[in-house]
């Protein structure tokens, strides 16, 4: 009987702990702002999408942590489906999911977390933001008195994450001006970030130019392989499929041991299908499973094989 009582207490204790780790989210952004103003508290706006796996992990792991959940005593939490509430997503320049934006009670942004963060990392970042550490304003203030390539890179990253590409480019260029020989190790990263930013802005020629400059200016950089891959990827985004295929093949021949080789092989198949050669694309997908059986993309590749072999009834024979 005593043993059963102990077990019962343990179960009750576990239930209480689970209950304690539940965050009550405001039902709407308007409700969150109203509550935050009334309590004079900051807000954490979690932008998510229904299909986003990392968003689900943020919910089931980070937000179920006791220490993170305790933040709800001093911060108002709200979730926003960014693909449905596009106005809010546009207002805060959300570029990916999940994005957690911390604001003042009036909605003015303090800073944000891009992507998934585990409980410990999440809590550390939020505490820093509450104290005014590692925020965009704090970095800008530091740069006024002691500019460094590292600091400029952090500032550029903050702006790019907000889709403020003009400001981001300004600070990436400051890095190149301050350290043209890449002695501090940030100029190659600046060019890579510039290329990525230009790709997202669909300025494809500018993106390829940045990648090429990286390869030519810093041939010893550890980012040269990524730049070569990036040029092919930009051509794919620009729907220049022949150039993309040639670029991915070149990458695979120059860097056969790169961890990006499976991605290059998959993109070649994708581009081949985009060109209308479904039969060859199917062979490439099947070959992919033989060459890269341990790739994390095998499930997706199998789905492409099934899609090609079993098209919807209204597409058969087309």
Coordinates of C-alpha atoms in Angstrom, one line a residue, residues 138-148 151-152 155 171:
X138 CA 23.6 47.5 -28.6
X139 CA 25.7 46.4 -31.5
X140 CA 25.2 49.7 -33.3
X141 CA 26.3 51.6 -30.2
X142 CA 29.4 49.5 -29.9
X143 CA 30.3 50.0 -33.5
X144 CA 30.2 53.8 -33.1
X145 CA 33.2 53.6 -30.7
X146 CA 35.0 50.4 -31.6
X147 CA 34.1 49.1 -35.1
X148 CA 35.4 45.7 -36.0
X151 CA 30.7 43.6 -35.0
X152 CA 29.8 44.7 -38.5
X155 CA 24.9 44.0 -37.4
X171 CA 27.5 46.7 -43.2

